Amino acid sequence: MTDHDETQEFPCILKVTDGSKTKFSTKVSSSELNKFHAAYGSLLKSSMGELRKRDKKREKANAEQAAKRKKRMTEPVTVEGPKRGNGRRKRQRQLKAALKQQESQKKFKEREETRKKAEVVIP
């Protein structure tokens, strides 16, 4: 066992990579650590200004539209009105909407089944 002095300083090694080939590393002494953090923080802040802010209004509107579509898909379409005469066109539109709803429910079930199969395979 070696005896270490209480006054001995150990350097901090920082390693950085961009996820592929580029890699950097540096040694920072403990006395220079605060200075390094200040410089690194200002560098990060200056590079963050170029980032685009999230458009929360658009995200909220998209979420509301998705909720409406899901609700429309689950609510049953009532087909009412006469087969002939006044209101026939309305009934035809309702029949078309009911068929479209059945198609979307069928597609949704197929997507769920494929998602479940993928979950079973991945773990």
PDB file of N, CA and C in Angstrom, residues 27-104:
ATOM      1  N   LYS A  27      -7.033  16.467 -19.641  1.00  0.00           N
ATOM      2  CA  LYS A  27      -6.825  16.396 -18.201  1.00  0.00           C
ATOM      3  C   LYS A  27      -7.018  17.790 -17.625  1.00  0.00           C
ATOM      4  N   VAL A  28      -7.794  17.861 -16.568  1.00  0.00           N
ATOM      5  CA  VAL A  28      -8.034  19.134 -15.886  1.00  0.00           C
ATOM      6  C   VAL A  28      -7.618  18.945 -14.440  1.00  0.00           C
ATOM      7  N   SER A  29      -6.714  19.795 -13.983  1.00  0.00           N
ATOM      8  CA  SER A  29      -6.292  19.678 -12.582  1.00  0.00           C
ATOM      9  C   SER A  29      -7.425  20.173 -11.690  1.00  0.00           C
ATOM     10  N   SER A  30      -7.453  19.691 -10.471  1.00  0.00           N
ATOM     11  CA  SER A  30      -8.553  20.035  -9.577  1.00  0.00           C
ATOM     12  C   SER A  30      -8.570  21.519  -9.236  1.00  0.00           C
ATOM     13  N   SER A  31      -7.425  22.181  -9.288  1.00  0.00           N
ATOM     14  CA  SER A  31      -7.412  23.618  -9.000  1.00  0.00           C
ATOM     15  C   SER A  31      -8.002  24.420 -10.163  1.00  0.00           C
ATOM     16  N   GLU A  32      -7.978  23.876 -11.372  1.00  0.00           N
ATOM     17  CA  GLU A  32      -8.493  24.563 -12.559  1.00  0.00           C
ATOM     18  C   GLU A  32      -9.916  24.107 -12.919  1.00  0.00           C
ATOM     19  N   LEU A  33     -10.504  23.254 -12.088  1.00  0.00           N
ATOM     20  CA  LEU A  33     -11.794  22.657 -12.430  1.00  0.00           C
ATOM     21  C   LEU A  33     -12.912  23.695 -12.530  1.00  0.00           C
ATOM     22  N   ASN A  34     -12.985  24.651 -11.603  1.00  0.00           N
ATOM     23  CA  ASN A  34     -14.038  25.676 -11.646  1.00  0.00           C
ATOM     24  C   ASN A  34     -13.907  26.536 -12.898  1.00  0.00           C
ATOM     25  N   LYS A  35     -12.677  26.885 -13.255  1.00  0.00           N
ATOM     26  CA  LYS A  35     -12.435  27.681 -14.451  1.00  0.00           C
ATOM     27  C   LYS A  35     -12.871  26.898 -15.703  1.00  0.00           C
ATOM     28  N   PHE A  36     -12.565  25.605 -15.724  1.00  0.00           N
ATOM     29  CA  PHE A  36     -12.946  24.756 -16.844  1.00  0.00           C
ATOM     30  C   PHE A  36     -14.466  24.678 -16.970  1.00  0.00           C
ATOM     31  N   HIS A  37     -15.164  24.491 -15.825  1.00  0.00           N
ATOM     32  CA  HIS A  37     -16.621  24.406 -15.850  1.00  0.00           C
ATOM     33  C   HIS A  37     -17.241  25.697 -16.377  1.00  0.00           C
ATOM     34  N   ALA A  38     -16.701  26.841 -15.973  1.00  0.00           N
ATOM     35  CA  ALA A  38     -17.229  28.125 -16.446  1.00  0.00           C
ATOM     36  C   ALA A  38     -17.049  28.262 -17.957  1.00  0.00           C
ATOM     37  N   ALA A  39     -15.876  27.916 -18.453  1.00  0.00           N
ATOM     38  CA  ALA A  39     -15.610  28.021 -19.887  1.00  0.00           C
ATOM     39  C   ALA A  39     -16.462  27.034 -20.683  1.00  0.00           C
ATOM     40  N   TYR A  40     -16.590  25.833 -20.181  1.00  0.00           N
ATOM     41  CA  TYR A  40     -17.389  24.807 -20.857  1.00  0.00           C
ATOM     42  C   TYR A  40     -18.864  25.199 -20.865  1.00  0.00           C
ATOM     43  N   GLY A  41     -19.351  25.741 -19.748  1.00  0.00           N
ATOM     44  CA  GLY A  41     -20.754  26.175 -19.664  1.00  0.00           C
ATOM     45  C   GLY A  41     -21.056  27.282 -20.649  1.00  0.00           C
ATOM     46  N   SER A  42     -20.147  28.261 -20.771  1.00  0.00           N
ATOM     47  CA  SER A  42     -20.385  29.348 -21.723  1.00  0.00           C
ATOM     48  C   SER A  42     -20.356  28.816 -23.164  1.00  0.00           C
ATOM     49  N   LEU A  43     -19.508  27.839 -23.439  1.00  0.00           N
ATOM     50  CA  LEU A  43     -19.471  27.229 -24.766  1.00  0.00           C
ATOM     51  C   LEU A  43     -20.789  26.535 -25.086  1.00  0.00           C
ATOM     52  N   LEU A  44     -21.325  25.790 -24.123  1.00  0.00           N
ATOM     53  CA  LEU A  44     -22.601  25.106 -24.338  1.00  0.00           C
ATOM     54  C   LEU A  44     -23.735  26.105 -24.544  1.00  0.00           C
ATOM     55  N   LYS A  45     -23.764  27.168 -23.739  1.00  0.00           N
ATOM     56  CA  LYS A  45     -24.824  28.169 -23.869  1.00  0.00           C
ATOM     57  C   LYS A  45     -24.784  28.845 -25.233  1.00  0.00           C
ATOM     58  N   SER A  46     -23.586  29.127 -25.716  1.00  0.00           N
ATOM     59  CA  SER A  46     -23.486  29.793 -27.020  1.00  0.00           C
ATOM     60  C   SER A  46     -23.938  28.873 -28.151  1.00  0.00           C
ATOM     61  N   SER A  47     -23.709  27.579 -28.038  1.00  0.00           N
ATOM     62  CA  SER A  47     -24.125  26.650 -29.085  1.00  0.00           C
ATOM     63  C   SER A  47     -25.608  26.308 -28.996  1.00  0.00           C
ATOM     64  N   MET A  48     -26.215  26.492 -27.823  1.00  0.00           N
ATOM     65  CA  MET A  48     -27.641  26.190 -27.661  1.00  0.00           C
ATOM     66  C   MET A  48     -28.525  27.238 -28.321  1.00  0.00           C
ATOM     67  N   GLY A  49     -28.020  28.424 -28.567  1.00  0.00           N
ATOM     68  CA  GLY A  49     -28.816  29.479 -29.186  1.00  0.00           C
ATOM     69  C   GLY A  49     -29.255  29.134 -30.586  1.00  0.00           C
ATOM     70  N   GLU A  50     -28.560  28.270 -31.258  1.00  0.00           N
ATOM     71  CA  GLU A  50     -28.887  27.880 -32.624  1.00  0.00           C
ATOM     72  C   GLU A  50     -30.033  26.873 -32.684  1.00  0.00           C
ATOM     73  N   LEU A  51     -30.340  26.238 -31.559  1.00  0.00           N
ATOM     74  CA  LEU A  51     -31.396  25.232 -31.555  1.00  0.00           C
ATOM     75  C   LEU A  51     -32.769  25.881 -31.714  1.00  0.00           C
ATOM     76  N   ARG A  52     -33.664  25.154 -32.337  1.00  0.00           N
ATOM     77  CA  ARG A  52     -35.022  25.640 -32.572  1.00  0.00           C
ATOM     78  C   ARG A  52     -35.886  25.297 -31.363  1.00  0.00           C
ATOM     79  N   LYS A  53     -36.723  26.254 -30.935  1.00  0.00           N
ATOM     80  CA  LYS A  53     -37.620  26.001 -29.814  1.00  0.00           C
ATOM     81  C   LYS A  53     -38.766  25.103 -30.261  1.00  0.00           C
ATOM     82  N   ARG A  54     -39.298  24.359 -29.306  1.00  0.00           N
ATOM     83  CA  ARG A  54     -40.432  23.489 -29.600  1.00  0.00           C
ATOM     84  C   ARG A  54     -41.679  24.327 -29.821  1.00  0.00           C
ATOM     85  N   ASP A  55     -42.488  23.922 -30.777  1.00  0.00           N
ATOM     86  CA  ASP A  55     -43.740  24.605 -31.042  1.00  0.00           C
ATOM     87  C   ASP A  55     -44.827  23.882 -30.250  1.00  0.00           C
ATOM     88  N   LYS A  56     -45.063  24.361 -29.027  1.00  0.00           N
ATOM     89  CA  LYS A  56     -45.991  23.673 -28.136  1.00  0.00           C
ATOM     90  C   LYS A  56     -47.433  23.793 -28.603  1.00  0.00           C
ATOM     91  N   LYS A  57     -47.773  24.916 -29.253  1.00  0.00           N
ATOM     92  CA  LYS A  57     -49.137  25.079 -29.752  1.00  0.00           C
ATOM     93  C   LYS A  57     -49.451  24.033 -30.812  1.00  0.00           C
ATOM     94  N   ARG A  58     -48.510  23.832 -31.718  1.00  0.00           N
ATOM     95  CA  ARG A  58     -48.720  22.850 -32.784  1.00  0.00           C
ATOM     96  C   ARG A  58     -48.799  21.439 -32.210  1.00  0.00           C
ATOM     97  N   GLU A  59     -47.942  21.131 -31.230  1.00  0.00           N
ATOM     98  CA  GLU A  59     -47.978  19.804 -30.603  1.00  0.00           C
ATOM     99  C   GLU A  59     -49.318  19.568 -29.928  1.00  0.00           C
ATOM    100  N   LYS A  60     -49.826  20.602 -29.241  1.00  0.00           N
ATOM    101  CA  LYS A  60     -51.104  20.475 -28.557  1.00  0.00           C
ATOM    102  C   LYS A  60     -52.234  20.277 -29.567  1.00  0.00           C
ATOM    103  N   ALA A  61     -52.201  21.038 -30.663  1.00  0.00           N
ATOM    104  CA  ALA A  61     -53.233  20.907 -31.693  1.00  0.00           C
ATOM    105  C   ALA A  61     -53.192  19.517 -32.311  1.00  0.00           C
ATOM    106  N   ASN A  62     -51.990  19.000 -32.578  1.00  0.00           N
ATOM    107  CA  ASN A  62     -51.872  17.647 -33.143  1.00  0.00           C
ATOM    108  C   ASN A  62     -52.407  16.601 -32.185  1.00  0.00           C
ATOM    109  N   ALA A  63     -52.127  16.769 -30.885  1.00  0.00           N
ATOM    110  CA  ALA A  63     -52.627  15.820 -29.889  1.00  0.00           C
ATOM    111  C   ALA A  63     -54.146  15.862 -29.817  1.00  0.00           C
ATOM    112  N   GLU A  64     -54.721  17.067 -29.901  1.00  0.00           N
ATOM    113  CA  GLU A  64     -56.178  17.190 -29.866  1.00  0.00           C
ATOM    114  C   GLU A  64     -56.813  16.551 -31.102  1.00  0.00           C
ATOM    115  N   GLN A  65     -56.206  16.743 -32.262  1.00  0.00           N
ATOM    116  CA  GLN A  65     -56.727  16.133 -33.478  1.00  0.00           C
ATOM    117  C   GLN A  65     -56.664  14.614 -33.399  1.00  0.00           C
ATOM    118  N   ALA A  66     -55.565  14.095 -32.851  1.00  0.00           N
ATOM    119  CA  ALA A  66     -55.442  12.642 -32.707  1.00  0.00           C
ATOM    120  C   ALA A  66     -56.507  12.104 -31.755  1.00  0.00           C
ATOM    121  N   ALA A  67     -56.777  12.847 -30.675  1.00  0.00           N
ATOM    122  CA  ALA A  67     -57.805  12.421 -29.729  1.00  0.00           C
ATOM    123  C   ALA A  67     -59.183  12.434 -30.386  1.00  0.00           C
ATOM    124  N   LYS A  68     -59.451  13.442 -31.220  1.00  0.00           N
ATOM    125  CA  LYS A  68     -60.736  13.498 -31.920  1.00  0.00           C
ATOM    126  C   LYS A  68     -60.891  12.327 -32.879  1.00  0.00           C
ATOM    127  N   ARG A  69     -59.797  12.018 -33.618  1.00  0.00           N
ATOM    128  CA  ARG A  69     -59.856  10.892 -34.555  1.00  0.00           C
ATOM    129  C   ARG A  69     -60.115   9.585 -33.822  1.00  0.00           C
ATOM    130  N   LYS A  70     -59.438   9.410 -32.690  1.00  0.00           N
ATOM    131  CA  LYS A  70     -59.613   8.181 -31.924  1.00  0.00           C
ATOM    132  C   LYS A  70     -61.038   8.083 -31.386  1.00  0.00           C
ATOM    133  N   LYS A  71     -61.566   9.222 -30.900  1.00  0.00           N
ATOM    134  CA  LYS A  71     -62.928   9.230 -30.372  1.00  0.00           C
ATOM    135  C   LYS A  71     -63.928   8.929 -31.488  1.00  0.00           C
ATOM    136  N   ARG A  72     -63.704   9.538 -32.664  1.00  0.00           N
ATOM    137  CA  ARG A  72     -64.586   9.312 -33.808  1.00  0.00           C
ATOM    138  C   ARG A  72     -64.554   7.848 -34.231  1.00  0.00           C
ATOM    139  N   MET A  73     -63.377   7.234 -34.094  1.00  0.00           N
ATOM    140  CA  MET A  73     -63.243   5.839 -34.508  1.00  0.00           C
ATOM    141  C   MET A  73     -63.984   4.906 -33.552  1.00  0.00           C
ATOM    142  N   THR A  74     -64.050   5.267 -32.267  1.00  0.00           N
ATOM    143  CA  THR A  74     -64.677   4.377 -31.290  1.00  0.00           C
ATOM    144  C   THR A  74     -66.180   4.609 -31.159  1.00  0.00           C
ATOM    145  N   GLU A  75     -66.663   5.833 -31.448  1.00  0.00           N
ATOM    146  CA  GLU A  75     -68.098   6.088 -31.354  1.00  0.00           C
ATOM    147  C   GLU A  75     -68.824   5.411 -32.507  1.00  0.00           C
ATOM    148  N   PRO A  76     -69.897   4.706 -32.206  1.00  0.00           N
ATOM    149  CA  PRO A  76     -70.628   4.052 -33.301  1.00  0.00           C
ATOM    150  C   PRO A  76     -71.368   5.083 -34.152  1.00  0.00           C
ATOM    151  N   VAL A  77     -71.370   4.885 -35.471  1.00  0.00           N
ATOM    152  CA  VAL A  77     -72.081   5.762 -36.397  1.00  0.00           C
ATOM    153  C   VAL A  77     -73.504   5.228 -36.528  1.00  0.00           C
ATOM    154  N   THR A  78     -74.477   6.090 -36.224  1.00  0.00           N
ATOM    155  CA  THR A  78     -75.871   5.673 -36.341  1.00  0.00           C
ATOM    156  C   THR A  78     -76.367   5.972 -37.742  1.00  0.00           C
ATOM    157  N   VAL A  79     -76.974   4.969 -38.348  1.00  0.00           N
ATOM    158  CA  VAL A  79     -77.536   5.118 -39.691  1.00  0.00           C
ATOM    159  C   VAL A  79     -79.038   5.221 -39.511  1.00  0.00           C
ATOM    160  N   GLU A  80     -79.553   6.416 -39.794  1.00  0.00           N
ATOM    161  CA  GLU A  80     -80.985   6.651 -39.627  1.00  0.00           C
ATOM    162  C   GLU A  80     -81.489   7.456 -40.815  1.00  0.00           C
ATOM    163  N   GLY A  81     -82.767   7.453 -41.002  1.00  0.00           N
ATOM    164  CA  GLY A  81     -83.362   8.193 -42.106  1.00  0.00           C
ATOM    165  C   GLY A  81     -83.944   7.240 -43.137  1.00  0.00           C
ATOM    166  N   PRO A  82     -84.741   7.781 -44.028  1.00  0.00           N
ATOM    167  CA  PRO A  82     -85.401   6.925 -45.027  1.00  0.00           C
ATOM    168  C   PRO A  82     -84.444   6.455 -46.109  1.00  0.00           C
ATOM    169  N   LYS A  83     -84.766   5.285 -46.654  1.00  0.00           N
ATOM    170  CA  LYS A  83     -83.964   4.744 -47.746  1.00  0.00           C
ATOM    171  C   LYS A  83     -84.285   5.466 -49.052  1.00  0.00           C
ATOM    172  N   ARG A  84     -85.500   5.983 -49.156  1.00  0.00           N
ATOM    173  CA  ARG A  84     -85.934   6.698 -50.366  1.00  0.00           C
ATOM    174  C   ARG A  84     -86.497   8.059 -49.956  1.00  0.00           C
ATOM    175  N   GLY A  85     -86.464   8.978 -50.874  1.00  0.00           N
ATOM    176  CA  GLY A  85     -87.089  10.280 -50.640  1.00  0.00           C
ATOM    177  C   GLY A  85     -86.146  11.251 -49.932  1.00  0.00           C
ATOM    178  N   ASN A  86     -86.757  12.196 -49.197  1.00  0.00           N
ATOM    179  CA  ASN A  86     -85.979  13.212 -48.490  1.00  0.00           C
ATOM    180  C   ASN A  86     -85.126  12.557 -47.402  1.00  0.00           C
ATOM    181  N   GLY A  87     -83.875  12.952 -47.305  1.00  0.00           N
ATOM    182  CA  GLY A  87     -82.969  12.399 -46.299  1.00  0.00           C
ATOM    183  C   GLY A  87     -82.175  11.214 -46.801  1.00  0.00           C
ATOM    184  N   ARG A  88     -82.394  10.831 -48.053  1.00  0.00           N
ATOM    185  CA  ARG A  88     -81.668   9.675 -48.612  1.00  0.00           C
ATOM    186  C   ARG A  88     -80.169   9.956 -48.681  1.00  0.00           C
ATOM    187  N   ARG A  89     -79.804  11.149 -49.107  1.00  0.00           N
ATOM    188  CA  ARG A  89     -78.389  11.494 -49.218  1.00  0.00           C
ATOM    189  C   ARG A  89     -77.712  11.481 -47.850  1.00  0.00           C
ATOM    190  N   LYS A  90     -78.433  11.961 -46.859  1.00  0.00           N
ATOM    191  CA  LYS A  90     -77.892  11.953 -45.495  1.00  0.00           C
ATOM    192  C   LYS A  90     -77.621  10.513 -45.053  1.00  0.00           C
ATOM    193  N   ARG A  91     -78.571   9.631 -45.349  1.00  0.00           N
ATOM    194  CA  ARG A  91     -78.394   8.215 -44.984  1.00  0.00           C
ATOM    195  C   ARG A  91     -77.205   7.611 -45.722  1.00  0.00           C
ATOM    196  N   GLN A  92     -77.043   7.963 -47.005  1.00  0.00           N
ATOM    197  CA  GLN A  92     -75.921   7.441 -47.786  1.00  0.00           C
ATOM    198  C   GLN A  92     -74.582   7.904 -47.189  1.00  0.00           C
ATOM    199  N   ARG A  93     -74.523   9.176 -46.755  1.00  0.00           N
ATOM    200  CA  ARG A  93     -73.303   9.677 -46.116  1.00  0.00           C
ATOM    201  C   ARG A  93     -73.021   8.939 -44.810  1.00  0.00           C
ATOM    202  N   GLN A  94     -74.077   8.657 -44.058  1.00  0.00           N
ATOM    203  CA  GLN A  94     -73.910   7.920 -42.802  1.00  0.00           C
ATOM    204  C   GLN A  94     -73.410   6.500 -43.058  1.00  0.00           C
ATOM    205  N   LEU A  95     -73.945   5.855 -44.089  1.00  0.00           N
ATOM    206  CA  LEU A  95     -73.474   4.514 -44.440  1.00  0.00           C
ATOM    207  C   LEU A  95     -72.004   4.544 -44.841  1.00  0.00           C
ATOM    208  N   LYS A  96     -71.629   5.545 -45.630  1.00  0.00           N
ATOM    209  CA  LYS A  96     -70.242   5.681 -46.057  1.00  0.00           C
ATOM    210  C   LYS A  96     -69.331   5.912 -44.855  1.00  0.00           C
ATOM    211  N   ALA A  97     -69.784   6.752 -43.903  1.00  0.00           N
ATOM    212  CA  ALA A  97     -68.999   7.019 -42.695  1.00  0.00           C
ATOM    213  C   ALA A  97     -68.845   5.758 -41.854  1.00  0.00           C
ATOM    214  N   ALA A  98     -69.911   4.946 -41.789  1.00  0.00           N
ATOM    215  CA  ALA A  98     -69.848   3.698 -41.021  1.00  0.00           C
ATOM    216  C   ALA A  98     -68.843   2.733 -41.640  1.00  0.00           C
ATOM    217  N   LEU A  99     -68.856   2.632 -42.974  1.00  0.00           N
ATOM    218  CA  LEU A  99     -67.892   1.758 -43.658  1.00  0.00           C
ATOM    219  C   LEU A  99     -66.459   2.254 -43.440  1.00  0.00           C
ATOM    220  N   LYS A 100     -66.281   3.551 -43.524  1.00  0.00           N
ATOM    221  CA  LYS A 100     -64.956   4.125 -43.314  1.00  0.00           C
ATOM    222  C   LYS A 100     -64.474   3.865 -41.893  1.00  0.00           C
ATOM    223  N   GLN A 101     -65.392   3.950 -40.929  1.00  0.00           N
ATOM    224  CA  GLN A 101     -65.034   3.682 -39.536  1.00  0.00           C
ATOM    225  C   GLN A 101     -64.632   2.221 -39.354  1.00  0.00           C
ATOM    226  N   GLN A 102     -65.350   1.320 -39.980  1.00  0.00           N
ATOM    227  CA  GLN A 102     -65.011  -0.097 -39.889  1.00  0.00           C
ATOM    228  C   GLN A 102     -63.626  -0.359 -40.478  1.00  0.00           C
ATOM    229  N   GLU A 103     -63.319   0.285 -41.609  1.00  0.00           N
ATOM    230  CA  GLU A 103     -61.994   0.138 -42.230  1.00  0.00           C
ATOM    231  C   GLU A 103     -60.893   0.631 -41.288  1.00  0.00           C
ATOM    232  N   SER A 104     -61.120   1.802 -40.680  1.00  0.00           N
ATOM    233  CA  SER A 104     -60.089   2.354 -39.795  1.00  0.00           C
ATOM    234  C   SER A 104     -59.910   1.476 -38.554  1.00  0.00           C
TER     235      SER A 104
END
